[in-house]
Short mmCIF file of C-alpha atoms and ligand atoms in Angstrom, two decimals:
data_model
loop_
_atom_site.label_atom_id
_atom_site.label_comp_id
_atom_site.label_asym_id
_atom_site.label_seq_id
_atom_site.Cartn_x
_atom_site.Cartn_y
_atom_site.Cartn_z
CA ASN A 21 4.61 3.85 19.84
CA GLY A 22 3.63 0.32 18.83
CA LEU A 23 5.76 -1.28 16.12
CA ILE A 24 4.37 -1.51 12.58
CA VAL A 25 6.16 -4.20 10.57
CA SER A 26 5.74 -4.10 6.80
CA PHE A 27 6.58 -7.25 4.83
CA GLY A 28 7.31 -7.67 1.13
CA GLU A 29 9.19 -6.22 -1.80
CA MET A 30 11.43 -3.21 -2.11
CA LEU A 31 12.83 -2.42 -5.53
CA ILE A 32 14.14 0.27 -7.82
CA ASP A 33 11.57 1.97 -10.03
CA PHE A 34 13.03 3.47 -13.18
CA VAL A 35 10.83 6.42 -14.10
CA PRO A 36 11.08 8.32 -17.42
CA MET A 37 12.78 11.72 -17.18
CA VAL A 38 9.88 13.21 -19.17
CA SER A 39 6.22 12.51 -18.44
CA GLY A 40 3.48 11.16 -20.67
CA VAL A 41 5.63 8.85 -22.79
CA SER A 42 5.63 5.10 -23.32
CA LEU A 43 8.56 3.08 -21.98
CA ALA A 44 9.95 2.73 -25.50
CA GLU A 45 9.72 6.48 -26.17
CA ALA A 46 11.36 7.53 -22.87
CA PRO A 47 14.66 9.27 -23.56
CA GLY A 48 16.10 8.26 -20.18
CA PHE A 49 15.12 7.05 -16.73
CA LEU A 50 15.64 8.22 -13.14
CA LYS A 51 15.88 5.67 -10.35
CA ALA A 52 13.44 5.90 -7.46
CA PRO A 53 12.89 3.60 -4.47
CA GLY A 54 9.69 1.58 -4.89
CA GLY A 55 7.72 -1.39 -3.63
CA ALA A 56 4.44 -0.76 -1.84
CA PRO A 57 5.30 -2.45 1.51
CA ALA A 58 8.55 -0.45 1.75
CA ASN A 59 6.67 2.76 0.88
CA VAL A 60 4.20 2.02 3.69
CA ALA A 61 7.06 1.57 6.19
CA ILE A 62 8.57 4.92 5.14
CA ALA A 63 5.13 6.59 5.24
CA VAL A 64 4.72 5.42 8.85
CA ALA A 65 8.17 6.65 9.90
CA ARG A 66 7.67 10.07 8.20
CA LEU A 67 4.52 10.56 10.25
CA GLY A 68 6.46 9.82 13.44
CA GLY A 69 5.48 6.15 13.79
CA ASN A 70 7.65 3.16 14.68
CA ALA A 71 8.30 1.14 11.50
CA ALA A 72 10.33 -1.87 10.40
CA PHE A 73 10.60 -3.47 6.96
CA ILE A 74 11.08 -7.19 6.31
CA GLY A 75 12.26 -8.33 2.89
CA LYS A 76 15.24 -9.46 0.86
CA LEU A 77 17.49 -7.26 -1.27
CA GLY A 78 20.34 -8.10 -3.60
CA ASP A 79 23.81 -7.81 -2.08
CA ASP A 80 24.57 -5.19 -4.71
CA GLU A 81 24.78 -1.39 -4.92
CA PHE A 82 21.04 -1.00 -5.47
CA GLY A 83 20.21 -3.24 -2.51
CA ARG A 84 22.51 -1.32 -0.18
CA MET A 85 21.15 1.97 -1.54
CA LEU A 86 17.58 0.90 -0.73
CA ALA A 87 18.51 -0.25 2.79
CA GLY A 88 20.23 3.14 3.24
CA ILE A 89 17.04 4.96 2.23
CA LEU A 90 15.08 3.03 4.86
CA THR A 91 17.66 3.87 7.53
CA GLU A 92 17.75 7.56 6.55
CA ASN A 93 14.00 7.64 6.95
CA GLY A 94 14.06 6.03 10.38
CA VAL A 95 12.76 2.59 9.31
CA SER A 96 14.38 -0.37 11.10
CA THR A 97 16.26 -2.65 8.69
CA GLU A 98 16.95 -5.47 11.16
CA GLY A 99 14.48 -7.68 9.25
CA ILE A 100 16.31 -7.30 5.92
CA THR A 101 18.50 -10.04 4.48
CA PHE A 102 20.79 -9.72 1.45
CA ASP A 103 21.13 -12.35 -1.27
CA GLY A 104 24.62 -12.84 -2.70
CA GLY A 105 23.38 -14.62 -5.82
CA ALA A 106 20.39 -12.58 -7.01
CA ARG A 107 19.95 -8.94 -7.91
CA THR A 108 17.68 -6.33 -6.37
CA ALA A 109 14.43 -6.21 -8.38
CA LEU A 110 13.98 -3.48 -11.01
CA ALA A 111 10.78 -2.12 -12.51
CA PHE A 112 10.42 0.36 -15.36
CA VAL A 113 7.26 2.38 -14.77
CA THR A 114 5.65 5.06 -16.89
CA LEU A 115 2.44 7.04 -16.80
CA ARG A 116 1.48 7.21 -20.47
CA ALA A 117 -0.32 10.17 -22.05
CA ASP A 118 -3.61 8.18 -21.86
CA GLY A 119 -3.25 8.03 -18.05
CA GLU A 120 -2.50 4.30 -17.95
CA ARG A 121 0.46 3.09 -15.93
CA GLU A 122 2.79 0.76 -17.81
CA PHE A 123 5.12 -1.58 -15.89
CA MET A 124 8.04 -3.70 -17.01
CA PHE A 125 9.61 -5.84 -14.30
CA TYR A 126 13.07 -7.41 -14.09
CA ARG A 127 12.67 -10.27 -11.62
CA ASN A 128 14.17 -13.47 -12.92
CA PRO A 129 14.29 -14.23 -10.02
CA SER A 130 15.16 -11.12 -8.03
CA ALA A 131 16.36 -11.20 -4.41
CA ASP A 132 12.93 -10.31 -2.93
CA MET A 133 11.45 -13.51 -4.39
CA LEU A 134 14.08 -15.64 -2.64
CA LEU A 135 13.31 -14.76 0.98
CA ALA A 136 12.89 -18.13 2.73
CA PRO A 137 11.00 -18.88 5.98
CA HIS A 138 14.21 -19.71 7.91
CA GLU A 139 15.57 -16.22 7.11
CA LEU A 140 12.72 -14.42 8.87
CA ASN A 141 13.48 -12.36 11.97
CA PHE A 142 10.86 -13.97 14.23
CA ASN A 143 11.62 -11.76 17.25
CA LEU A 144 10.90 -8.69 15.15
CA ILE A 145 7.66 -10.18 13.83
CA ARG A 146 6.54 -11.20 17.33
CA SER A 147 7.07 -7.66 18.59
CA ALA A 148 4.80 -6.15 15.88
CA LYS A 149 1.55 -4.51 16.96
CA VAL A 150 0.56 -4.26 13.29
CA PHE A 151 1.79 -6.57 10.53
CA HIS A 152 1.23 -5.22 7.01
CA TYR A 153 1.67 -7.01 3.66
CA GLY A 154 0.64 -7.11 0.00
CA SER A 155 0.23 -9.93 -2.51
CA ILE A 156 3.35 -9.77 -4.71
CA SER A 157 5.21 -11.85 -2.12
CA LEU A 158 2.65 -14.63 -2.67
CA ILE A 159 3.52 -15.18 -6.33
CA VAL A 160 6.48 -17.57 -6.07
CA GLU A 161 8.31 -19.82 -3.62
CA PRO A 162 10.17 -19.59 -1.31
CA CYS A 163 8.89 -16.06 -0.65
CA ARG A 164 5.31 -17.28 -0.59
CA SER A 165 6.03 -19.67 2.32
CA ALA A 166 7.97 -16.93 4.11
CA HIS A 167 4.97 -14.61 3.72
CA LEU A 168 2.52 -17.20 5.09
CA LYS A 169 4.82 -18.09 8.00
CA ALA A 170 5.37 -14.42 8.89
CA MET A 171 1.60 -13.80 8.92
CA GLU A 172 1.08 -16.80 11.18
CA VAL A 173 3.78 -15.72 13.66
CA ALA A 174 2.51 -12.12 13.67
CA LYS A 175 -1.03 -13.28 14.41
CA GLU A 176 0.18 -15.56 17.24
CA GLY A 177 2.05 -12.56 18.65
CA GLY A 178 -1.21 -10.61 18.78
CA ALA A 179 -0.57 -8.23 15.86
CA LEU A 180 -3.36 -6.68 13.83
CA LEU A 181 -3.01 -7.95 10.25
CA SER A 182 -3.26 -5.31 7.51
CA TYR A 183 -3.56 -6.27 3.83
CA ASP A 184 -3.29 -4.12 0.71
CA PRO A 185 -3.21 -6.55 -2.26
CA ASN A 186 -1.65 -3.99 -4.62
CA LEU A 187 -2.54 -5.97 -7.73
CA ARG A 188 0.23 -6.11 -10.35
CA LEU A 189 -1.25 -8.37 -13.01
CA PRO A 190 1.87 -8.64 -15.23
CA LEU A 191 3.66 -10.46 -12.40
CA TRP A 192 1.09 -13.28 -12.19
CA PRO A 193 0.87 -16.27 -14.54
CA SER A 194 -2.81 -15.43 -15.17
CA ALA A 195 -5.63 -13.21 -13.91
CA GLU A 196 -7.41 -16.26 -12.45
CA GLU A 197 -4.32 -17.24 -10.49
CA ALA A 198 -3.95 -13.66 -9.21
CA ARG A 199 -7.57 -13.51 -8.03
CA GLU A 200 -7.42 -16.93 -6.43
CA GLN A 201 -4.15 -16.32 -4.59
CA ILE A 202 -5.04 -12.79 -3.46
CA LEU A 203 -8.31 -14.13 -2.01
CA SER A 204 -6.62 -17.21 -0.48
CA ILE A 205 -5.35 -15.12 2.47
CA TRP A 206 -8.35 -12.77 2.57
CA GLU A 207 -9.92 -14.13 5.75
CA LYS A 208 -6.76 -13.78 7.82
CA ALA A 209 -6.70 -9.97 7.61
CA ASP A 210 -8.19 -7.61 10.20
CA VAL A 211 -7.89 -4.52 7.99
CA ILE A 212 -8.06 -4.59 4.19
CA LYS A 213 -7.53 -1.73 1.76
CA VAL A 214 -8.33 -2.10 -1.93
CA SER A 215 -8.57 0.44 -4.73
CA ASP A 216 -11.77 0.75 -6.76
CA GLU A 217 -10.06 -1.08 -9.65
CA GLU A 218 -8.95 -3.94 -7.40
CA LEU A 219 -12.47 -4.22 -6.00
CA GLN A 220 -13.86 -4.64 -9.51
CA PHE A 221 -11.16 -7.15 -10.40
CA LEU A 222 -11.67 -9.25 -7.27
CA THR A 223 -15.46 -9.25 -7.48
CA GLN A 224 -15.44 -9.61 -11.28
CA THR A 225 -17.78 -6.67 -11.71
CA ASN A 226 -17.57 -3.73 -14.05
CA ASN A 227 -19.62 -0.87 -12.74
CA ASN A 228 -18.12 1.94 -14.79
CA ASN A 229 -16.35 3.39 -11.79
CA ILE A 230 -19.47 3.41 -9.64
CA ILE A 231 -18.63 1.59 -6.44
CA ASP A 232 -21.73 0.13 -4.91
CA ASP A 233 -21.80 -1.01 -1.32
CA GLU A 234 -23.13 -4.43 -2.27
CA CYS A 235 -20.05 -5.08 -4.38
CA ALA A 236 -17.72 -4.02 -1.54
CA MET A 237 -19.67 -5.98 1.06
CA SER A 238 -19.37 -9.13 -1.03
CA LEU A 239 -15.71 -9.05 0.08
CA TRP A 240 -16.63 -8.84 3.75
CA HIS A 241 -15.57 -11.72 6.02
CA ASN A 242 -16.42 -12.51 9.62
CA ASN A 243 -13.02 -11.70 11.14
CA LEU A 244 -12.67 -8.42 9.27
CA LYS A 245 -12.68 -5.21 11.32
CA LEU A 246 -12.30 -2.60 8.58
CA LEU A 247 -12.58 -2.64 4.79
CA LEU A 248 -11.39 0.46 2.91
CA VAL A 249 -11.92 1.21 -0.77
CA THR A 250 -9.81 4.08 -2.12
CA LEU A 251 -11.15 6.09 -5.04
CA GLY A 252 -8.27 8.37 -6.06
CA ASP A 253 -9.42 12.01 -6.24
CA LYS A 254 -12.87 10.94 -5.02
CA GLY A 255 -11.60 9.94 -1.57
CA CYS A 256 -12.49 6.63 0.04
CA ARG A 257 -15.29 4.48 1.36
CA TYR A 258 -15.19 2.58 4.64
CA TYR A 259 -17.04 -0.50 5.89
CA THR A 260 -17.12 -2.01 9.40
CA LYS A 261 -19.45 -4.51 11.07
CA ASN A 262 -21.66 -1.69 12.35
CA PHE A 263 -21.43 1.24 9.95
CA LYS A 264 -20.26 2.39 6.54
CA GLY A 265 -19.70 5.70 4.78
CA ALA A 266 -17.43 7.87 2.67
CA VAL A 267 -14.75 10.51 3.14
CA ASP A 268 -13.95 13.09 0.46
CA ALA A 269 -10.53 13.68 -1.01
CA TYR A 270 -8.66 16.96 -0.56
CA GLN A 271 -8.21 19.10 -3.62
CA VAL A 272 -4.56 19.56 -4.44
CA LYS A 273 -2.44 20.18 -7.54
CA THR A 274 -1.75 16.57 -8.50
CA VAL A 275 1.54 15.86 -10.30
CA ASP A 276 2.02 12.10 -9.83
CA THR A 277 -0.28 9.73 -7.92
CA THR A 278 2.42 7.08 -7.26
CA GLY A 279 2.40 6.08 -3.60
CA ALA A 280 -0.89 7.80 -2.67
CA GLY A 281 -2.39 4.48 -1.58
CA ASP A 282 0.70 3.55 0.44
CA SER A 283 0.70 6.95 2.14
CA PHE A 284 -3.02 6.50 2.95
CA VAL A 285 -2.38 3.04 4.45
CA GLY A 286 0.67 4.21 6.44
CA ALA A 287 -1.39 6.99 7.99
CA ILE A 288 -4.17 4.65 9.05
CA LEU A 289 -1.79 2.13 10.59
CA CYS A 290 0.00 4.93 12.49
CA LYS A 291 -3.28 6.08 13.99
CA ILE A 292 -4.73 2.69 14.93
CA VAL A 293 -1.57 0.92 16.12
CA ASN A 294 -1.90 2.13 19.71
CA ASP A 295 -5.69 2.11 19.86
CA HIS A 296 -7.59 -0.48 17.80
CA SER A 297 -10.89 0.76 19.26
CA ILE A 298 -10.80 3.74 16.83
CA ILE A 299 -12.19 1.33 14.22
CA GLU A 300 -15.32 0.78 16.30
CA GLU A 301 -16.26 4.47 16.66
CA GLU A 302 -17.41 6.08 13.44
CA GLY A 303 -16.57 9.66 14.46
CA ARG A 304 -13.00 8.83 15.41
CA LEU A 305 -12.54 6.57 12.39
CA LYS A 306 -13.70 9.36 10.04
CA GLN A 307 -11.18 11.70 11.62
CA VAL A 308 -8.43 9.16 10.93
CA LEU A 309 -9.65 8.70 7.36
CA ARG A 310 -9.58 12.47 6.76
CA TYR A 311 -6.01 12.46 7.99
CA ALA A 312 -5.19 9.52 5.69
CA CYS A 313 -6.86 11.22 2.69
CA ALA A 314 -4.78 14.33 3.39
CA CYS A 315 -1.64 12.14 3.37
CA GLY A 316 -2.68 10.56 0.07
CA ALA A 317 -3.42 13.97 -1.46
CA ILE A 318 -0.06 15.46 -0.40
CA THR A 319 1.72 12.42 -1.86
CA THR A 320 0.27 13.27 -5.29
CA THR A 321 1.75 16.79 -5.29
CA LYS A 322 5.35 15.70 -6.00
CA LYS A 323 6.95 13.28 -8.43
CA GLY A 324 7.73 9.82 -7.01
CA ALA A 325 6.40 8.10 -3.91
CA VAL A 326 9.12 8.39 -1.26
CA PRO A 327 10.04 12.08 -1.77
CA ALA A 328 6.35 12.99 -1.56
CA LEU A 329 5.39 11.12 1.63
CA PRO A 330 4.36 13.77 4.18
CA THR A 331 5.43 14.51 7.74
CA HIS A 332 2.81 14.94 10.47
CA SER A 333 3.20 18.73 10.41
CA GLN A 334 2.66 18.88 6.61
CA VAL A 335 -0.57 16.94 7.08
CA LEU A 336 -1.72 19.31 9.83
CA THR A 337 -1.07 22.28 7.52
CA LEU A 338 -3.40 20.80 4.88
CA LEU A 339 -6.01 19.77 7.46
CA ASN A 340 -6.06 23.27 8.98
CA ALA A 341 -6.10 25.15 5.67
CA PRO A 342 -9.38 26.96 4.92
CA PRO A 343 -11.65 24.89 2.65
CA LYS A 344 -11.20 25.62 -1.05
CA ARG A 345 -14.00 27.26 -2.99
CA THR A 346 -15.27 25.07 -5.83
CA ARG A 347 -17.79 25.80 -8.55
CA ARG A 348 -20.41 24.04 -6.48
CA GLY A 349 -19.64 26.07 -3.34
CA PHE A 350 -17.20 24.87 -0.72
CA SER A 351 -15.48 21.54 -1.08
CA LEU A 352 -16.42 19.10 1.63
CA ARG A 353 -14.05 18.39 4.46
P1 ATP B 15 -1.46 3.51 -5.56
O1 ATP B 15 -1.26 4.22 -6.88
O2 ATP B 15 -0.47 3.93 -4.53
O3 ATP B 15 -1.61 2.01 -5.69
P2 ATP B 15 -4.25 3.44 -4.78
O4 ATP B 15 -4.98 3.23 -6.06
O5 ATP B 15 -4.10 2.31 -3.85
O6 ATP B 15 -2.83 4.11 -5.05
P3 ATP B 15 -5.59 5.95 -4.50
O7 ATP B 15 -7.05 5.79 -4.50
O8 ATP B 15 -4.92 6.43 -5.73
O9 ATP B 15 -4.93 4.61 -3.97
O10 ATP B 15 -5.17 6.98 -3.36
C1 ATP B 15 -5.36 6.79 -1.97
C2 ATP B 15 -5.97 8.03 -1.37
O11 ATP B 15 -5.13 9.17 -1.67
C3 ATP B 15 -7.34 8.36 -1.92
O12 ATP B 15 -8.35 7.71 -1.15
C4 ATP B 15 -7.38 9.88 -1.78
O13 ATP B 15 -7.79 10.27 -0.49
C5 ATP B 15 -5.93 10.30 -1.98
N1 ATP B 15 -5.71 10.69 -3.39
C6 ATP B 15 -5.30 9.90 -4.42
N2 ATP B 15 -5.26 10.59 -5.58
C7 ATP B 15 -5.65 11.85 -5.28
C8 ATP B 15 -5.80 13.06 -6.05
N3 ATP B 15 -5.57 13.09 -7.36
N4 ATP B 15 -6.22 14.18 -5.40
C9 ATP B 15 -6.47 14.16 -4.06
N5 ATP B 15 -6.33 13.06 -3.29
C10 ATP B 15 -5.93 11.91 -3.87
#
């Protein structure tokens, strides 16, 4: 299995013990591993793929706990460095009663922001068949330079570059800066995944949740092989040089959508790492996207991202289940 290296932040999410409250109202918090790039690495390993994570953690109990979670899940930690002077990042996250997610970050600066280019494990990066990253690591130096250097080395090594911006506006100095920086590395990526909200933010459109192809295609670039737009319980849309289309979501009992996007990305990377030509054949690509949508759906059925990331056999169970009857007839598969 080709190696999938995921680069970026890993942190502790503190999640309220009861749902539907604001951060101030929460009576207490449970700690959960978080950070989209780390979630993607675990998603890959759960599905049986070969995953490594690159990032910096605090040399503290939380940092060692997070590295332990990666190891337990079969993710290589040889690309992790520990900072003796800065703490592991913390984020307090709540899903309020109005459905909005509220974040409060403790990064002043946290260890992940201090990863420097000379600390990168270049041998690991060169051996990657897929190199995946987000945009949080672009926000401040020296992590920003480490991110850019790692992308460059991965590309030289022949890796496919995969980008999921994972917009977290509160971490940026301004919305303009976020948009500008997220788009500054746009044309380097071979595969890009954005959510419908990120698409609207990046293209500065507001289409009342209607994603039109023109809006998505305005983000197309010449080196891009695959653009994916995820739409939560409405599935996803896909765009390549030669074709475009949509794949429906699976109907499940959703409890918490955290990590659905990371699970979706992990599944796609697992499937294309050994055979990039899947992207060029619509039938095979749709099969992969159905698999990825099933992964995303399963991830929403349990609280937290990491505990909910599925194994390959759990995905097969959902894919082979008889289609559910809906009011309109049978749901599409
Ligand atoms: P994240 O919250 O991890 O940033 P995202 O916004 O990037 O997520 P989503 O669109 O929420 O990504 O989810 C990715 C995929 O997971 C969707 O395309 C869909 O297939 C599946 N999914 C997400 N939410 C649901 C849901 N409520 N029911 C069924 N499937 C879902």
